[in-house]
Amino acid sequence: MSDRFRVVIAEDHYLVREGTRRLLESTGRVQVVAAVADPAALLAAVDRHSPDVAVVDIRMPPTHQTEGIGAARTIRARHPSTGVVVLSQYAHALYAFELFRDGTAGMAYLLKDRVGDLDELLHAVETVTRGGSVIDPAVVESLIARGANAPPSRLPALTEREHDVLREMAQGHSNQAIAERLYLSRSAVEKHVSAILAKLGLDPDDDSVSRRVVAVLAFLRSYEPS
Amino acid sequence: MGTAGVAVDSAKGWESSIAWAVVTVDVVVFTVGGALLAVTGFEVVAFVAVSIGAVGLGVLGALVVTARGPVRTGWLLLAIGSGMLVSMTFRQAAWFAYEERGATIDVARGLYLVSDVAFTLWLPLQLLLFFTFPDGRLPSPRWRPAIGLLAIVTVTATGALFGAVGFIRDPAAVLAGDSWTTRAGFAAEAEPYLQVFDAVTGVLLLLFVLSIASLVVRMRRADDDERRRIAWVVYTGVAWLVLIPVAAVERASKPVLSNLQEALGGLAVLVLAGGFAVALFRHRLWDVDVVVRRTTVYGLLWLAIVGTYAAVAAGFGLVAGARLPVEVAIVLTVLATLVFQPARQHLEQAADRWVFGRRRSPAQAVHGLAERIDTGQVPIGIAAQLATTASTAVALAHVEVVLDGLASASRGTPNGEPVLRVPIVCAGRRFGELRCRPHVGRRLTPDDEALLSALASQVGLAVSHEQLSSRIVHAHETERRRIERNIHDGAQQELVALVTQLRLARNQMNGDERCAQVLADVQREVHEILVNLRELAQGIHPSVLADGGIVAAVEDSCSRLPLPVTLCVEPSLRGCRFTDEVEGAVHFFVSEALTNVLKHAAATGVDVRLGFDGARLTAQVVDDGIGFEPGSAVGGGLGGLGDRLHALGGTLSVDSRLGERTRLSARLPAAPMARVSP
């Protein structure tokens, strides 16, 4: 089927690799064209298959640290039409920042547990294929939760509702989708998004897809002490 | 045996004891001579000048022996001084016995014989001293014939003396005049012996000129430093070269020894003693001054004590000599000298302590080094400490401490290859070397070597301990990383695999809602376990620390705290990476401090600061809580914290009082490794 996403999986753990492959294929919307175990094989597979999406484990041989992030950015640089979903064990925002350092388009940062959350995973695959971005809500969540105790932000505080909207934005949802998920009117969501962008010092009129994740990153960064 | 101004605690050994015993005997001989002089009034100028110079030479000799200079030279000085004293005092005794007491001619001959034998011995020894100065050895083997000739001359002269003494007719004439030249007072049978004596005197004069020449040769060959040290003794020899012809001219014109001749003889001895004293003290020959620790105050005190001692002994002799039979007076004088000896000794020691405080004995040196190692910085500080301790405990020209690849330090000025190399080892492992070189002409005694090796082994132990501590911290850090990695790549991955299996199973339920629900619940639980496992791994070794560095990790710790935290980070620290141990220790410090704040401080806010000055990382955690009693050490974490910082050469300071804010500070030496992108 031509409408299926062509996906390459890179994961050094055999059971996780095969499980992810079967799960994605079980949706009927994904065709796994290659499943490999290390960064070199990943880059070779992407070169050969030019897939729509690469699903990449953050920890891979040889050092099992953040090879996945390096590989993801290499793929984005070499193959702008291939989106990348990085699956990570780490909830810390540091790794998301590292992934999005040179740009956010076509990249997603998800916690590994999401492989069981098939809808979320599929949503991320779809979003990066469109050139959008996704940050795992748990990453945003933990910072928001902590931020309540230690607000070092030099930005005006977001309201509770704006936090909710930002969390949805982080997941790459459109205003329409956010409105449906939060039971709000579409115009209310648009108002909140504008307010968030303004508070984060971004141009409220430019709410393109990648701009919205920039907003999320700006929000996360505001928790970094200066 | 008490010591004249010598470091009371310095290692002396039996040689030094004997040397000072000889000096005491010299003083006794001197006071006996003084007592006789009070009665006879014979050769007053010569006796006083020569005897004082002779005592001075004896003291210098004993100092050289004690200071472990060239021992042979020290003994030579002592022997020369003693010979002079014996010679002068027995001249007094012979005059006293014959002129004052009318003793038989044989008694007079005997006393005269002792006096002249002593003279015939010390003069060649004086030449030997010049030949072998300053290291106790000849300048080169080529000088050996001169020494052989000197020995022959000495034996011959002594033999002639023994032969001639039996033919003395008039002891008074022999004593008073230059009868070896004029033959006055000798029977005609003495003539062959006197001719032999004339001949050897000529050879002796030749040898004397040679010995001065050897000194000049030696001085020309020496480097500047050594030249300065021996110059004064050379000047002495040259002065003798001048004095002897003047004395000879004077003697030829007078039938009886004149005051001028006496004065010239005395001057020669005083010049000799003075030359050596200047060389020893002013130019640090053999480092005698290090042992004596000359200072003006101490020098004056010492002179006062010795002077009083001599005056008391001599005064007693004079008073006794005037009122009692001379034999009784002599016995009493000897007794008085010996009785006052301990008093002098105690006074000297008291003065020594008063001026210098307590000295560093070998035991003190070892103890002092141990104390400094305990508080000091290992290994940079300890190398310097060892160098200082070694150079002060054993007076070395140059000492160098090398701790392989860690640190090095040196004291003194390099003056050649090290004479002694003491390895710094512990349990078979070698950490470096202690290299020593004594001053020119000095040697290291077995005691010195034992002390240096004790000091070195102390340092070996400390360095070994230090390396062991940092190895333990390193092993600890490595192990934590390994466990963290195993959680991420092992258990966590297995659970993720399980999640995919569960999800696949749910997909295949095909409408069995109840089963699907159970599987969904199980999957949720596994998800919870995964979250917990992530937290666990984070606690064991934060991945943020490994991947983002100390600033990122501390920010993370702060942001997790359910309290308002102000974090202030030195801008230069951003992007700096340090060794795993350093980063681990600082992060551990901040985490433990924050945990303590949460558990005990009842604080409403925390202030965290990270600083870096290029060589030292500092971290400070200040809360506004209730504080604690210093010493009660709230939380067992503080002890472990201190240990961990200490093992890396850092310090922990706790500043708190009950009811006041608590300040915990950590300082740690650290070198940045590389910058990472922020």
XYZ file of N, CA and C in Angstrom, chain A residues 11-13 15-16 18-20 22-24 26-27 57 59 62-66 88-92 94-95 97-98 101 111-119 138 143 145-147 149-152 223-226, chain B residues 481 484-486 488-490 492-494 496-497 499-501 503-504 506-508 523 527 530-531 534-535 538 542-549 552 555-556 558-565 567-569 574 677-678:
312
model
N 17.297 -0.011 17.095
C 17.154 -0.356 18.513
C 18.037 -1.564 18.768
N 18.924 -1.446 19.788
C 19.897 -2.532 19.947
C 19.329 -3.708 20.740
N 18.221 -3.505 21.433
C 17.641 -4.600 22.212
C 16.680 -5.379 21.312
N 14.325 -7.761 21.655
C 12.903 -7.884 21.971
C 12.157 -6.575 21.750
N 12.825 -5.470 22.138
C 12.177 -4.169 21.964
C 12.061 -3.863 20.471
N 11.943 -5.942 17.868
C 10.934 -6.765 17.207
C 9.527 -6.406 17.682
N 9.397 -6.124 18.982
C 8.095 -5.725 19.529
C 7.601 -4.455 18.871
N 8.505 -3.478 18.744
C 8.112 -2.200 18.139
C 7.714 -2.400 16.680
N 6.539 -5.123 15.237
C 5.245 -5.819 15.101
C 4.091 -4.892 15.495
N 4.339 -4.081 16.554
C 3.282 -3.161 16.966
C 2.948 -2.171 15.864
N 4.007 -1.557 15.304
C 3.761 -0.559 14.267
C 3.079 -1.195 13.054
N 1.245 -3.804 13.099
C -0.099 -4.275 13.441
C -1.157 -3.197 13.217
N -0.733 -1.917 13.150
C -1.712 -0.858 12.912
C -2.166 -0.845 11.461
N 16.356 4.570 18.893
C 16.617 4.461 20.335
C 17.718 5.458 20.705
N 19.835 5.325 23.298
C 21.044 4.619 23.755
C 21.373 3.498 22.794
N 28.267 2.477 20.351
C 29.160 1.724 21.252
C 29.113 2.192 22.721
N 28.753 3.440 23.024
C 28.887 3.893 24.410
C 27.567 3.834 25.171
N 26.467 3.585 24.475
C 25.157 3.533 25.143
C 24.860 4.808 25.900
N 25.118 5.953 25.267
C 24.758 7.199 25.927
C 23.728 7.962 25.092
N 24.194 8.814 24.216
C 23.203 9.568 23.443
C 23.483 9.469 21.943
N 13.408 7.559 24.137
C 14.420 7.790 25.177
C 13.999 7.230 26.521
N 14.999 6.853 27.300
C 14.754 6.437 28.684
C 14.713 7.634 29.620
N 15.153 8.797 29.128
C 15.347 9.931 30.024
C 14.205 10.927 29.925
N 13.663 11.293 31.095
C 12.585 12.275 31.123
C 13.143 13.692 31.232
N 14.472 13.791 31.403
C 15.039 15.125 31.609
C 15.043 15.943 30.329
N 16.975 18.091 29.288
C 18.304 18.272 28.703
C 18.432 17.575 27.349
N 17.910 16.335 27.281
C 18.086 15.534 26.069
C 17.219 16.067 24.932
N 16.419 19.225 24.591
C 17.135 20.412 24.109
C 18.235 20.009 23.145
N 18.950 18.985 23.522
C 20.074 18.545 22.710
C 19.587 18.116 21.319
N 18.508 21.156 19.119
C 19.444 22.269 19.186
C 19.479 23.087 17.898
N 9.264 9.353 25.289
C 9.771 8.368 26.239
C 9.461 6.977 25.704
N 10.308 6.041 26.069
C 10.203 4.711 25.483
C 8.896 4.011 25.813
N 8.389 4.322 27.022
C 7.160 3.652 27.440
C 6.038 3.872 26.415
N 6.185 4.910 25.561
C 5.124 5.231 24.586
C 4.898 4.124 23.579
N 5.824 3.180 23.454
C 5.617 2.115 22.470
C 4.362 1.318 22.800
N 3.992 1.349 24.092
C 2.740 0.677 24.450
C 1.536 1.556 24.170
N 1.789 2.841 24.032
C 0.741 3.816 23.744
C 0.706 4.013 22.244
N 0.115 3.042 21.546
C 0.270 2.969 20.102
C -0.217 4.234 19.391
N -1.313 4.798 19.921
C -1.858 5.989 19.270
C -0.858 7.142 19.318
N 5.335 13.904 29.187
C 5.923 13.650 30.505
C 7.103 14.588 30.769
N 8.501 19.250 34.273
C 9.016 20.600 34.475
C 7.936 21.525 35.003
N 5.408 20.628 36.785
C 5.157 20.255 38.179
C 6.226 20.850 39.081
N 7.464 20.747 38.674
C 8.552 21.273 39.499
C 8.529 22.784 39.514
N 8.178 23.343 38.350
C 8.186 24.798 38.238
C 7.268 25.455 39.240
N 7.049 24.817 42.271
C 7.774 25.029 43.522
C 8.920 26.019 43.387
N 9.480 26.043 42.219
C 10.650 26.902 42.052
C 10.513 27.683 40.758
N 9.862 28.798 40.827
C 9.691 29.540 39.583
C 10.857 30.496 39.345
N 11.901 30.029 38.678
C 13.009 30.924 38.429
C 12.804 31.713 37.135
N 12.967 27.576 32.480
C 13.238 26.991 33.797
C 14.723 26.794 34.050
N 15.489 27.046 32.993
C 16.934 26.964 33.213
C 17.390 28.230 33.900
N 17.980 28.117 35.049
C 18.454 29.339 35.715
C 19.506 30.007 34.843
N 19.528 31.326 34.903
C 20.508 32.033 34.075
C 21.852 32.028 34.753
N 27.936 4.059 37.883
C 27.619 4.232 36.468
C 27.246 2.908 35.843
N 23.780 1.993 36.876
C 22.814 2.831 36.160
C 22.642 2.339 34.726
N 23.774 2.024 34.114
C 23.739 1.560 32.732
C 22.995 0.234 32.620
N 23.254 -0.633 33.607
C 22.580 -1.926 33.584
C 21.079 -1.779 33.739
N 19.305 0.863 32.720
C 18.790 1.397 31.460
C 18.781 0.353 30.356
N 19.879 -0.375 30.239
C 20.002 -1.284 29.102
C 19.506 -2.682 29.423
N 19.291 -2.941 30.714
C 18.820 -4.271 31.107
C 17.355 -4.230 31.473
N 15.168 -1.966 32.259
C 14.261 -1.032 31.597
C 13.879 -1.516 30.198
N 14.881 -1.995 29.475
C 14.616 -2.492 28.125
C 13.709 -3.723 28.152
N 13.964 -4.602 29.138
C 13.125 -5.800 29.244
C 11.670 -5.385 29.473
N 10.288 -2.521 28.652
C 9.745 -1.913 27.433
C 9.313 -3.011 26.466
N 10.175 -4.041 26.376
C 9.815 -5.181 25.522
C 8.506 -5.800 26.004
N 6.125 -4.287 27.577
C 5.035 -3.372 27.215
C 4.590 -3.634 25.775
N 5.561 -3.805 24.878
C 5.168 -4.053 23.478
C 4.414 -5.371 23.359
N 4.879 -6.378 24.129
C 4.198 -7.685 24.096
C 2.756 -7.541 24.577
N 0.942 -4.919 24.586
C 0.141 -4.145 23.649
C -0.255 -5.016 22.463
N 0.686 -5.866 22.007
C 0.387 -6.776 20.903
C -0.698 -7.751 21.317
N -3.000 -7.233 23.514
C -4.282 -6.522 23.541
C -4.877 -6.418 22.146
N -3.981 -6.155 21.169
C -4.468 -6.037 19.793
C -5.137 -7.321 19.314
N -4.674 -8.451 19.879
C -5.190 -9.728 19.387
C -6.374 -10.240 20.179
N -0.379 -3.308 31.755
C 0.517 -2.404 31.029
C 0.725 -1.105 31.794
N 4.164 0.343 33.273
C 4.556 1.730 33.027
C 5.008 2.411 34.331
N 8.335 1.257 35.263
C 9.342 1.913 34.431
C 9.680 3.308 34.971
N 8.615 4.027 35.382
C 8.838 5.376 35.938
C 9.691 5.277 37.205
N 13.251 4.490 36.424
C 13.945 5.656 35.902
C 14.418 6.539 37.066
N 13.529 6.689 38.045
C 13.894 7.477 39.229
C 15.061 6.827 39.982
N 18.238 7.324 38.217
C 18.592 8.728 38.393
C 19.279 8.934 39.747
N 22.933 10.010 38.240
C 22.076 10.749 37.330
C 22.663 10.780 35.923
N 21.880 10.362 34.956
C 22.366 10.407 33.580
C 22.613 11.853 33.167
N 21.864 12.765 33.784
C 22.066 14.177 33.461
C 23.482 14.599 33.833
N 23.988 14.041 34.931
C 25.341 14.368 35.358
C 26.352 13.864 34.332
N 26.168 12.623 33.899
C 27.099 12.052 32.938
C 27.022 12.774 31.603
N 25.794 13.132 31.169
C 25.633 13.686 29.826
C 25.665 15.199 29.783
N 25.248 15.841 30.872
C 25.137 17.301 30.839
C 26.132 18.013 31.726
N 26.776 17.267 32.646
C 27.759 17.904 33.526
C 27.153 18.387 34.824
N 24.129 21.120 34.873
C 22.836 20.551 34.506
C 22.298 19.672 35.627
N 21.154 21.803 38.583
C 19.885 22.437 38.220
C 18.751 21.444 38.364
N 19.009 20.238 37.902
C 17.983 19.198 37.980
C 17.621 18.913 39.432
N 17.975 20.832 41.973
C 17.292 21.988 42.560
C 15.839 22.043 42.117
N 15.640 21.728 40.837
C 14.280 21.873 40.330
C 13.351 20.812 40.907
N 13.927 19.739 41.417
C 13.085 18.697 42.011
C 12.685 19.027 43.438
N 13.316 20.019 44.033
C 13.099 20.280 45.451
C 11.763 21.012 45.640
N 10.918 20.532 46.546
C 9.640 21.212 46.770
C 9.797 22.454 47.645
N 10.768 23.277 47.334
C 11.053 24.498 48.094
C 11.560 25.530 47.098
N 11.336 26.820 47.366
C 11.941 27.822 46.476
C 13.462 27.757 46.571
N 14.105 27.607 45.421
C 15.564 27.509 45.397
C 16.114 28.639 44.537
N 19.346 29.434 42.551
C 20.590 28.801 42.122
C 21.438 29.848 41.416
N 22.661 29.991 41.877
C 23.552 30.973 41.292
C 24.792 30.240 40.791
N 25.032 30.293 39.487
C 26.151 29.551 38.902
C 27.138 30.528 38.283
N 29.675 27.153 33.234
C 28.748 26.569 32.251
C 29.532 25.903 31.134
N 28.675 21.604 24.514
C 27.671 22.580 24.110
C 26.621 22.661 25.202
N 26.163 23.839 25.551
C 25.211 23.976 26.652
C 23.846 23.402 26.281
